[in-house]
PDB file of C-alpha atoms in Angstrom:
ATOM      1  CA  UNK A   1       9.001  15.518   7.560  1.00 38.00           C
ATOM      2  CA  UNK A   2       9.820  19.116   6.613  1.00 40.00           C
ATOM      3  CA  UNK A   3       7.959  20.261   3.515  1.00 49.00           C
ATOM      4  CA  UNK A   4      11.078  21.943   2.114  1.00 59.00           C
ATOM      5  CA  UNK A   5      12.613  18.507   1.580  1.00 76.00           C
ATOM      6  CA  UNK A   6      10.025  17.590  -1.076  1.00 93.00           C
ATOM      7  CA  UNK A   7       9.878  18.654  -4.728  1.00 96.00           C
ATOM      8  CA  UNK A   8       6.133  18.764  -5.324  1.00 97.00           C
ATOM      9  CA  UNK A   9       6.441  19.260  -9.075  1.00 97.00           C
ATOM     10  CA  UNK A  10       8.619  16.164  -9.382  1.00 98.00           C
ATOM     11  CA  UNK A  11       5.956  14.209  -7.497  1.00 98.00           C
ATOM     12  CA  UNK A  12       3.176  15.583  -9.706  1.00 98.00           C
ATOM     13  CA  UNK A  13       5.179  14.604 -12.785  1.00 98.00           C
ATOM     14  CA  UNK A  14       5.698  11.112 -11.338  1.00 98.00           C
ATOM     15  CA  UNK A  15       1.955  10.460 -10.954  1.00 98.00           C
ATOM     16  CA  UNK A  16       0.771  12.538 -13.927  1.00 98.00           C
ATOM     17  CA  UNK A  17      -1.110  15.211 -11.973  1.00 98.00           C
ATOM     18  CA  UNK A  18      -1.565  18.365 -14.032  1.00 97.00           C
ATOM     19  CA  UNK A  19      -4.532  20.173 -12.474  1.00 96.00           C
ATOM     20  CA  UNK A  20      -4.643  23.096 -10.062  1.00 95.00           C
ATOM     21  CA  UNK A  21      -3.439  22.484  -6.512  1.00 96.00           C
ATOM     22  CA  UNK A  22      -5.684  23.164  -3.514  1.00 97.00           C
ATOM     23  CA  UNK A  23      -6.364  21.537  -0.160  1.00 97.00           C
ATOM     24  CA  UNK A  24      -9.841  20.218  -0.931  1.00 98.00           C
ATOM     25  CA  UNK A  25     -11.582  16.868  -1.406  1.00 98.00           C
ATOM     26  CA  UNK A  26     -11.603  17.014  -5.207  1.00 97.00           C
ATOM     27  CA  UNK A  27      -7.819  17.381  -5.377  1.00 98.00           C
ATOM     28  CA  UNK A  28      -7.380  14.715  -2.677  1.00 98.00           C
ATOM     29  CA  UNK A  29      -9.467  12.275  -4.713  1.00 98.00           C
ATOM     30  CA  UNK A  30      -7.403  12.830  -7.855  1.00 98.00           C
ATOM     31  CA  UNK A  31      -4.077  12.579  -6.050  1.00 98.00           C
ATOM     32  CA  UNK A  32      -5.101   9.388  -4.267  1.00 98.00           C
ATOM     33  CA  UNK A  33      -6.048   7.545  -7.455  1.00 98.00           C
ATOM     34  CA  UNK A  34      -3.070   8.777  -9.441  1.00 98.00           C
ATOM     35  CA  UNK A  35      -0.697   7.783  -6.634  1.00 98.00           C
ATOM     36  CA  UNK A  36      -1.970   4.222  -6.223  1.00 98.00           C
ATOM     37  CA  UNK A  37      -2.203   3.619  -9.968  1.00 98.00           C
ATOM     38  CA  UNK A  38       1.255   5.089 -10.706  1.00 98.00           C
ATOM     39  CA  UNK A  39       3.461   4.034  -7.780  1.00 98.00           C
ATOM     40  CA  UNK A  40       3.266   0.261  -7.231  1.00 98.00           C
ATOM     41  CA  UNK A  41       3.137  -1.405  -3.855  1.00 98.00           C
ATOM     42  CA  UNK A  42       6.268  -3.581  -3.637  1.00 98.00           C
ATOM     43  CA  UNK A  43       8.798  -4.947  -1.141  1.00 98.00           C
ATOM     44  CA  UNK A  44      11.683  -5.803  -3.464  1.00 97.00           C
ATOM     45  CA  UNK A  45      14.323  -3.896  -1.471  1.00 98.00           C
ATOM     46  CA  UNK A  46      13.526  -5.992   1.605  1.00 97.00           C
ATOM     47  CA  UNK A  47      14.308  -9.174  -0.347  1.00 96.00           C
ATOM     48  CA  UNK A  48      17.414  -7.503  -1.781  1.00 96.00           C
ATOM     49  CA  UNK A  49      18.697  -6.804   1.732  1.00 95.00           C
ATOM     50  CA  UNK A  50      18.475  -3.017   1.502  1.00 96.00           C
ATOM     51  CA  UNK A  51      17.333  -0.822   4.407  1.00 96.00           C
ATOM     52  CA  UNK A  52      13.919   0.844   4.174  1.00 98.00           C
ATOM     53  CA  UNK A  53      14.394   4.532   5.003  1.00 98.00           C
ATOM     54  CA  UNK A  54      11.438   6.715   5.960  1.00 98.00           C
ATOM     55  CA  UNK A  55      12.795  10.272   5.879  1.00 97.00           C
ATOM     56  CA  UNK A  56      11.291  12.478   3.187  1.00 97.00           C
ATOM     57  CA  UNK A  57      14.432  12.830   1.024  1.00 97.00           C
ATOM     58  CA  UNK A  58      14.891   9.048   0.967  1.00 97.00           C
ATOM     59  CA  UNK A  59      11.242   8.453   0.099  1.00 98.00           C
ATOM     60  CA  UNK A  60      11.344  11.011  -2.707  1.00 98.00           C
ATOM     61  CA  UNK A  61      14.623   9.626  -4.035  1.00 97.00           C
ATOM     62  CA  UNK A  62      13.232   6.094  -4.233  1.00 98.00           C
ATOM     63  CA  UNK A  63       9.541   6.470  -5.125  1.00 98.00           C
ATOM     64  CA  UNK A  64       9.792   9.641  -7.227  1.00 98.00           C
ATOM     65  CA  UNK A  65      13.271  10.056  -8.705  1.00 97.00           C
ATOM     66  CA  UNK A  66      14.119   6.343  -9.050  1.00 97.00           C
ATOM     67  CA  UNK A  67      10.512   5.502 -10.085  1.00 97.00           C
ATOM     68  CA  UNK A  68      10.317   2.609  -7.660  1.00 98.00           C
ATOM     69  CA  UNK A  69       7.462   1.559  -5.394  1.00 98.00           C
ATOM     70  CA  UNK A  70       7.330   0.697  -1.726  1.00 98.00           C
ATOM     71  CA  UNK A  71       5.181  -0.646   1.070  1.00 98.00           C
ATOM     72  CA  UNK A  72       2.874   1.111   3.532  1.00 98.00           C
ATOM     73  CA  UNK A  73       5.354   3.201   5.512  1.00 98.00           C
ATOM     74  CA  UNK A  74       6.979   4.437   2.323  1.00 98.00           C
ATOM     75  CA  UNK A  75       3.787   4.983   0.329  1.00 98.00           C
ATOM     76  CA  UNK A  76       1.778   6.679   3.051  1.00 98.00           C
ATOM     77  CA  UNK A  77       4.842   8.482   4.391  1.00 98.00           C
ATOM     78  CA  UNK A  78       5.415  10.100   1.013  1.00 98.00           C
ATOM     79  CA  UNK A  79       1.717  10.859   0.548  1.00 98.00           C
ATOM     80  CA  UNK A  80       1.595  12.470   3.998  1.00 98.00           C
ATOM     81  CA  UNK A  81       4.532  14.732   3.134  1.00 98.00           C
ATOM     82  CA  UNK A  82       2.896  15.680  -0.174  1.00 98.00           C
ATOM     83  CA  UNK A  83      -0.450  16.499   1.416  1.00 98.00           C
ATOM     84  CA  UNK A  84       1.126  18.630   4.125  1.00 98.00           C
ATOM     85  CA  UNK A  85       3.223  20.467   1.537  1.00 97.00           C
ATOM     86  CA  UNK A  86       0.044  21.289  -0.402  1.00 97.00           C
ATOM     87  CA  UNK A  87      -1.628  22.629   2.752  1.00 97.00           C
ATOM     88  CA  UNK A  88      -3.786  19.749   3.968  1.00 98.00           C
ATOM     89  CA  UNK A  89      -4.035  18.988   7.669  1.00 98.00           C
ATOM     90  CA  UNK A  90      -3.099  15.307   7.832  1.00 98.00           C
ATOM     91  CA  UNK A  91      -2.032  12.832  10.507  1.00 98.00           C
ATOM     92  CA  UNK A  92      -0.696   9.272  10.476  1.00 98.00           C
ATOM     93  CA  UNK A  93      -2.252   6.411  12.463  1.00 98.00           C
ATOM     94  CA  UNK A  94      -0.831   2.974  13.318  1.00 98.00           C
ATOM     95  CA  UNK A  95      -2.986  -0.084  12.572  1.00 97.00           C
ATOM     96  CA  UNK A  96      -3.105  -3.783  13.396  1.00 96.00           C
ATOM     97  CA  UNK A  97      -3.441  -5.870  10.222  1.00 95.00           C
ATOM     98  CA  UNK A  98      -6.148  -8.549  10.439  1.00 94.00           C
ATOM     99  CA  UNK A  99      -6.512  -9.298   6.714  1.00 91.00           C
ATOM    100  CA  UNK A 100      -5.480 -12.861   5.776  1.00 83.00           C
ATOM    101  CA  UNK A 101      -4.335 -13.507   9.347  1.00 83.00           C
ATOM    102  CA  UNK A 102      -4.641 -17.111  10.530  1.00 79.00           C
ATOM    103  CA  UNK A 103      -3.618 -16.514  14.151  1.00 80.00           C
ATOM    104  CA  UNK A 104      -6.488 -15.388  16.415  1.00 80.00           C
ATOM    105  CA  UNK A 105      -4.167 -13.454  18.754  1.00 88.00           C
ATOM    106  CA  UNK A 106      -4.072  -9.655  18.598  1.00 91.00           C
ATOM    107  CA  UNK A 107      -1.417  -8.575  16.044  1.00 91.00           C
ATOM    108  CA  UNK A 108       1.009  -5.686  16.534  1.00 93.00           C
ATOM    109  CA  UNK A 109       0.527  -2.284  14.930  1.00 95.00           C
ATOM    110  CA  UNK A 110       2.439  -2.767  11.694  1.00 96.00           C
ATOM    111  CA  UNK A 111       0.598  -0.566   9.188  1.00 98.00           C
ATOM    112  CA  UNK A 112       0.265   3.166   8.509  1.00 98.00           C
ATOM    113  CA  UNK A 113      -2.884   4.961   7.374  1.00 98.00           C
ATOM    114  CA  UNK A 114      -3.765   8.654   7.174  1.00 98.00           C
ATOM    115  CA  UNK A 115      -6.572  10.936   8.245  1.00 98.00           C
ATOM    116  CA  UNK A 116      -6.850  14.007   6.044  1.00 98.00           C
ATOM    117  CA  UNK A 117      -9.036  17.002   6.878  1.00 98.00           C
ATOM    118  CA  UNK A 118     -10.869  18.850   4.104  1.00 97.00           C
ATOM    119  CA  UNK A 119     -13.434  21.669   4.200  1.00 96.00           C
ATOM    120  CA  UNK A 120     -16.247  19.117   3.756  1.00 95.00           C
ATOM    121  CA  UNK A 121     -14.988  16.689   6.430  1.00 96.00           C
ATOM    122  CA  UNK A 122     -12.245  14.190   7.218  1.00 98.00           C
ATOM    123  CA  UNK A 123     -11.125  11.254   5.080  1.00 98.00           C
ATOM    124  CA  UNK A 124      -9.272   7.994   5.617  1.00 98.00           C
ATOM    125  CA  UNK A 125      -6.522   7.793   3.013  1.00 98.00           C
ATOM    126  CA  UNK A 126      -4.374   4.730   2.473  1.00 98.00           C
ATOM    127  CA  UNK A 127      -2.186   4.403  -0.620  1.00 98.00           C
ATOM    128  CA  UNK A 128      -0.238   1.403   0.696  1.00 98.00           C
ATOM    129  CA  UNK A 129      -2.203  -1.734   1.571  1.00 97.00           C
ATOM    130  CA  UNK A 130      -1.238  -4.028  -1.275  1.00 94.00           C
ATOM    131  CA  UNK A 131      -4.066  -5.913  -2.945  1.00 93.00           C
ATOM    132  CA  UNK A 132      -6.774  -4.176  -0.899  1.00 95.00           C
ATOM    133  CA  UNK A 133      -5.479  -0.613  -1.102  1.00 97.00           C
ATOM    134  CA  UNK A 134      -8.514   1.681  -1.336  1.00 97.00           C
ATOM    135  CA  UNK A 135      -8.453   3.400  -4.717  1.00 97.00           C
ATOM    136  CA  UNK A 136     -10.014   6.590  -3.351  1.00 98.00           C
ATOM    137  CA  UNK A 137     -10.284   8.454  -0.021  1.00 98.00           C
ATOM    138  CA  UNK A 138     -12.963   7.121   2.338  1.00 98.00           C
ATOM    139  CA  UNK A 139     -15.163   9.409   4.407  1.00 98.00           C
ATOM    140  CA  UNK A 140     -14.218   9.276   8.097  1.00 98.00           C
ATOM    141  CA  UNK A 141     -17.743   8.337   9.106  1.00 97.00           C
ATOM    142  CA  UNK A 142     -18.910   5.266  10.948  1.00 96.00           C
ATOM    143  CA  UNK A 143     -21.163   2.440   9.781  1.00 95.00           C
ATOM    144  CA  UNK A 144     -21.803   3.596   6.212  1.00 97.00           C
ATOM    145  CA  UNK A 145     -21.042   1.533   3.122  1.00 97.00           C
ATOM    146  CA  UNK A 146     -18.610   3.328   0.828  1.00 98.00           C
ATOM    147  CA  UNK A 147     -18.440   1.840  -2.681  1.00 96.00           C
ATOM    148  CA  UNK A 148     -15.378   2.549  -4.807  1.00 96.00           C
ATOM    149  CA  UNK A 149     -14.655   1.552  -8.399  1.00 93.00           C
ATOM    150  CA  UNK A 150     -13.050  -1.595  -6.970  1.00 95.00           C
ATOM    151  CA  UNK A 151     -14.140  -2.684  -3.465  1.00 95.00           C
ATOM    152  CA  UNK A 152     -16.717  -1.435  -0.953  1.00 96.00           C
ATOM    153  CA  UNK A 153     -15.518  -0.396   2.517  1.00 98.00           C
ATOM    154  CA  UNK A 154     -16.881   0.744   5.864  1.00 97.00           C
ATOM    155  CA  UNK A 155     -15.533   2.011   9.192  1.00 97.00           C
ATOM    156  CA  UNK A 156     -16.867   0.246  12.295  1.00 97.00           C
ATOM    157  CA  UNK A 157     -16.100  -0.165  15.982  1.00 93.00           C
ATOM    158  CA  UNK A 158     -13.586  -2.982  16.388  1.00 86.00           C
ATOM    159  CA  UNK A 159     -13.578  -5.907  18.820  1.00 81.00           C
ATOM    160  CA  UNK A 160     -10.358  -4.510  20.341  1.00 86.00           C
ATOM    161  CA  UNK A 161     -11.570  -1.951  22.928  1.00 89.00           C
ATOM    162  CA  UNK A 162     -11.201   1.643  21.812  1.00 93.00           C
ATOM    163  CA  UNK A 163     -10.205   0.824  18.240  1.00 96.00           C
ATOM    164  CA  UNK A 164     -11.886   1.447  14.901  1.00 97.00           C
ATOM    165  CA  UNK A 165     -11.742  -1.047  12.050  1.00 97.00           C
ATOM    166  CA  UNK A 166     -11.694  -0.712   8.298  1.00 97.00           C
ATOM    167  CA  UNK A 167     -13.666  -3.514   6.649  1.00 97.00           C
ATOM    168  CA  UNK A 168     -14.017  -4.531   3.006  1.00 97.00           C
ATOM    169  CA  UNK A 169     -16.996  -6.379   1.551  1.00 95.00           C
ATOM    170  CA  UNK A 170     -15.688  -9.413  -0.310  1.00 91.00           C
ATOM    171  CA  UNK A 171     -17.979 -12.054  -1.784  1.00 85.00           C
ATOM    172  CA  UNK A 172     -20.925 -10.475   0.088  1.00 87.00           C
ATOM    173  CA  UNK A 173     -19.179 -10.811   3.463  1.00 93.00           C
ATOM    174  CA  UNK A 174     -17.462  -8.117   5.496  1.00 95.00           C
ATOM    175  CA  UNK A 175     -13.797  -8.815   6.266  1.00 93.00           C
ATOM    176  CA  UNK A 176     -11.750  -6.724   8.697  1.00 95.00           C
ATOM    177  CA  UNK A 177      -8.738  -5.248   6.931  1.00 96.00           C
ATOM    178  CA  UNK A 178      -7.136  -3.533   9.928  1.00 96.00           C
ATOM    179  CA  UNK A 179      -7.971  -1.817  13.222  1.00 96.00           C
ATOM    180  CA  UNK A 180      -6.475   1.242  14.887  1.00 97.00           C
ATOM    181  CA  UNK A 181      -6.773   3.655  17.783  1.00 95.00           C
ATOM    182  CA  UNK A 182      -8.366   6.932  16.637  1.00 94.00           C
ATOM    183  CA  UNK A 183      -5.334   8.977  17.645  1.00 95.00           C
ATOM    184  CA  UNK A 184      -2.188   9.887  15.687  1.00 97.00           C
ATOM    185  CA  UNK A 185       0.982   7.848  16.141  1.00 97.00           C
ATOM    186  CA  UNK A 186       4.467   9.268  16.604  1.00 97.00           C
ATOM    187  CA  UNK A 187       7.141   8.938  13.890  1.00 96.00           C
ATOM    188  CA  UNK A 188       9.146   6.745  16.287  1.00 97.00           C
ATOM    189  CA  UNK A 189       6.281   4.223  16.319  1.00 97.00           C
ATOM    190  CA  UNK A 190       6.606   3.803  12.566  1.00 98.00           C
ATOM    191  CA  UNK A 191      10.399   3.557  12.720  1.00 97.00           C
ATOM    192  CA  UNK A 192      10.085   0.588  15.093  1.00 97.00           C
ATOM    193  CA  UNK A 193       7.302  -1.060  13.072  1.00 97.00           C
ATOM    194  CA  UNK A 194       9.232  -0.517   9.835  1.00 98.00           C
ATOM    195  CA  UNK A 195      12.337  -2.133  11.305  1.00 97.00           C
ATOM    196  CA  UNK A 196      10.287  -5.122  12.444  1.00 96.00           C
ATOM    197  CA  UNK A 197       8.415  -5.810   9.209  1.00 96.00           C
ATOM    198  CA  UNK A 198      11.513  -5.325   7.038  1.00 97.00           C
ATOM    199  CA  UNK A 199      13.925  -7.443   9.109  1.00 96.00           C
ATOM    200  CA  UNK A 200      12.127  -9.955  11.331  1.00 94.00           C
ATOM    201  CA  UNK A 201      12.359 -13.511   9.923  1.00 91.00           C
ATOM    202  CA  UNK A 202       8.687 -14.062  10.717  1.00 87.00           C
ATOM    203  CA  UNK A 203       7.513 -11.005   8.810  1.00 92.00           C
ATOM    204  CA  UNK A 204       5.578 -11.645   5.615  1.00 89.00           C
ATOM    205  CA  UNK A 205       7.697  -9.029   3.850  1.00 94.00           C
ATOM    206  CA  UNK A 206      10.952 -10.898   4.523  1.00 93.00           C
ATOM    207  CA  UNK A 207       9.508 -14.192   3.315  1.00 91.00           C
ATOM    208  CA  UNK A 208       7.753 -13.389   0.036  1.00 91.00           C
ATOM    209  CA  UNK A 209       8.039 -11.047  -2.920  1.00 94.00           C
ATOM    210  CA  UNK A 210       4.900  -8.988  -3.293  1.00 96.00           C
ATOM    211  CA  UNK A 211       3.926  -6.347  -5.846  1.00 97.00           C
ATOM    212  CA  UNK A 212       0.445  -4.989  -6.530  1.00 97.00           C
ATOM    213  CA  UNK A 213      -1.037  -2.201  -8.605  1.00 97.00           C
ATOM    214  CA  UNK A 214      -4.644  -1.211  -9.375  1.00 96.00           C
ATOM    215  CA  UNK A 215      -5.834  -0.429 -12.872  1.00 96.00           C
ATOM    216  CA  UNK A 216      -9.217   0.895 -13.968  1.00 94.00           C
ATOM    217  CA  UNK A 217     -10.442  -2.644 -14.681  1.00 92.00           C
ATOM    218  CA  UNK A 218      -8.958  -4.451 -11.675  1.00 94.00           C
ATOM    219  CA  UNK A 219      -5.640  -5.211  -9.995  1.00 96.00           C
ATOM    220  CA  UNK A 220      -2.380  -6.963 -10.833  1.00 97.00           C
ATOM    221  CA  UNK A 221      -0.792  -8.976  -8.027  1.00 97.00           C
ATOM    222  CA  UNK A 222       2.594 -10.706  -7.916  1.00 96.00           C
ATOM    223  CA  UNK A 223       3.330 -12.975  -4.965  1.00 95.00           C
ATOM    224  CA  UNK A 224       6.551 -14.922  -5.367  1.00 93.00           C
ATOM    225  CA  UNK A 225       6.132 -16.835  -8.662  1.00 94.00           C
ATOM    226  CA  UNK A 226       2.336 -16.463  -8.806  1.00 95.00           C
ATOM    227  CA  UNK A 227       1.033 -13.774 -11.177  1.00 96.00           C
ATOM    228  CA  UNK A 228      -2.624 -12.795 -10.715  1.00 95.00           C
ATOM    229  CA  UNK A 229      -4.792 -10.486 -12.789  1.00 95.00           C
ATOM    230  CA  UNK A 230      -7.893  -9.784 -10.700  1.00 92.00           C
ATOM    231  CA  UNK A 231     -10.954  -8.170 -12.239  1.00 91.00           C
ATOM    232  CA  UNK A 232     -13.122  -5.742 -10.305  1.00 86.00           C
ATOM    233  CA  UNK A 233     -15.621  -8.553  -9.649  1.00 84.00           C
ATOM    234  CA  UNK A 234     -12.668 -10.424  -8.030  1.00 85.00           C
ATOM    235  CA  UNK A 235     -12.549 -13.116 -10.704  1.00 90.00           C
ATOM    236  CA  UNK A 236      -8.943 -14.061 -11.357  1.00 91.00           C
ATOM    237  CA  UNK A 237      -6.547 -15.311 -14.003  1.00 95.00           C
ATOM    238  CA  UNK A 238      -3.291 -16.746 -12.688  1.00 96.00           C
ATOM    239  CA  UNK A 239      -0.016 -17.807 -14.273  1.00 96.00           C
ATOM    240  CA  UNK A 240       3.368 -18.848 -12.873  1.00 95.00           C
ATOM    241  CA  UNK A 241       6.726 -17.228 -13.530  1.00 95.00           C
ATOM    242  CA  UNK A 242       9.173 -19.570 -15.246  1.00 92.00           C
ATOM    243  CA  UNK A 243      12.490 -17.712 -15.045  1.00 90.00           C
ATOM    244  CA  UNK A 244      14.333 -14.411 -14.538  1.00 91.00           C
ATOM    245  CA  UNK A 245      13.266 -13.115 -17.967  1.00 93.00           C
ATOM    246  CA  UNK A 246       9.647 -13.744 -17.045  1.00 94.00           C
ATOM    247  CA  UNK A 247      10.150 -11.921 -13.749  1.00 95.00           C
ATOM    248  CA  UNK A 248      11.759  -8.973 -15.551  1.00 96.00           C
ATOM    249  CA  UNK A 249       8.882  -8.730 -18.041  1.00 96.00           C
ATOM    250  CA  UNK A 250       6.220  -8.924 -15.320  1.00 97.00           C
ATOM    251  CA  UNK A 251       7.845  -6.249 -13.177  1.00 97.00           C
ATOM    252  CA  UNK A 252       8.216  -3.948 -16.169  1.00 97.00           C
ATOM    253  CA  UNK A 253       4.848  -4.492 -17.868  1.00 96.00           C
ATOM    254  CA  UNK A 254       2.574  -4.626 -14.806  1.00 96.00           C
ATOM    255  CA  UNK A 255       4.450  -2.395 -12.362  1.00 97.00           C
ATOM    256  CA  UNK A 256       6.744  -0.190 -14.498  1.00 97.00           C
ATOM    257  CA  UNK A 257       9.707  -1.437 -12.457  1.00 97.00           C
ATOM    258  CA  UNK A 258      12.962  -1.705 -14.397  1.00 95.00           C
ATOM    259  CA  UNK A 259      15.502  -3.666 -12.353  1.00 95.00           C
ATOM    260  CA  UNK A 260      19.076  -4.494 -13.261  1.00 94.00           C
ATOM    261  CA  UNK A 261      20.148  -8.046 -14.005  1.00 94.00           C
ATOM    262  CA  UNK A 262      22.010  -8.432 -10.719  1.00 95.00           C
ATOM    263  CA  UNK A 263      18.879  -7.567  -8.715  1.00 96.00           C
ATOM    264  CA  UNK A 264      16.735  -9.853 -10.853  1.00 95.00           C
ATOM    265  CA  UNK A 265      19.144 -12.738 -10.266  1.00 93.00           C
ATOM    266  CA  UNK A 266      19.002 -12.217  -6.489  1.00 94.00           C
ATOM    267  CA  UNK A 267      15.215 -12.048  -6.519  1.00 95.00           C
ATOM    268  CA  UNK A 268      14.853 -15.105  -8.722  1.00 94.00           C
ATOM    269  CA  UNK A 269      17.117 -17.073  -6.402  1.00 92.00           C
ATOM    270  CA  UNK A 270      14.632 -16.267  -3.604  1.00 87.00           C
ATOM    271  CA  UNK A 271      11.794 -17.561  -5.790  1.00 85.00           C
ATOM    272  CA  UNK A 272      13.447 -20.662  -7.233  1.00 68.00           C
ATOM    273  CA  UNK A 273      11.817 -23.900  -6.012  1.00 64.00           C
ATOM    274  CA  UNK A 274      13.765 -25.653  -3.295  1.00 51.00           C
ATOM    275  CA  UNK A 275      15.028 -29.185  -3.677  1.00 39.00           C
ATOM    276  CA  UNK A 276      12.157 -31.649  -3.662  1.00 38.00           C
ATOM    277  CA  UNK A 277       9.465 -29.025  -4.384  1.00 38.00           C
ATOM    278  CA  UNK A 278       7.482 -28.818  -7.564  1.00 36.00           C
ATOM    279  CA  UNK A 279       8.776 -26.925 -10.568  1.00 30.00           C
ATOM    280  CA  UNK A 280       6.965 -24.499 -12.832  1.00 28.00           C
TER     281      UNK A 280
END
């Protein structure tokens, strides 16, 4: 991902960053929060049948210029390019997603996270894990609880030999979010994983619409027709979309996503209840 292919000022304008630029932890913290709160996690192009491209110009065109969101490979791919352009030393790692998994078998590596080096140490950065996206960088240190304004996390040794795991404390219990080998992955690994999650009929991203975005007081989550506003204490209020106009309003108000009518019609057709199922 050559740095020359990225307009840093356009990115800063996109997320509202207006401070000085330096490769240190304070800047990393600000960029991380502004990114996750400005650029929503979403998979709408997958449901619209569009390819997910991971080169820097394509990521900047979609997430910056077109003011869209994306999923992990897009979000963390763009953030990696930004950090390297600023002068950070950063690497991408491939993770197995355990969160919300019902199958006990070992899952494939289908997620991207970053390790970013700063003068005061290394950090785990992840701006693309949907409803559990950390809202700030996490210190790359083992077995310490790391509270954020939303959830509390920790890095531990995973049950899979040689891997580390990121865990989140939810309802006073630790849940494994994902696990990964502590060594960088090659871009080709992410190209293969991206192709799988965006095209395989068994992939969650080809089966359901998902959009999430954190706010200072909690998170908004859209999964198919279910709209959830989750407070920081994880209490929830849920409603159900009733039609394309409702979908349009939700995407615009909660995620700042302005889609054309043709795209909304295609997406709503994916969400419409099938014959014999319940209606809204």
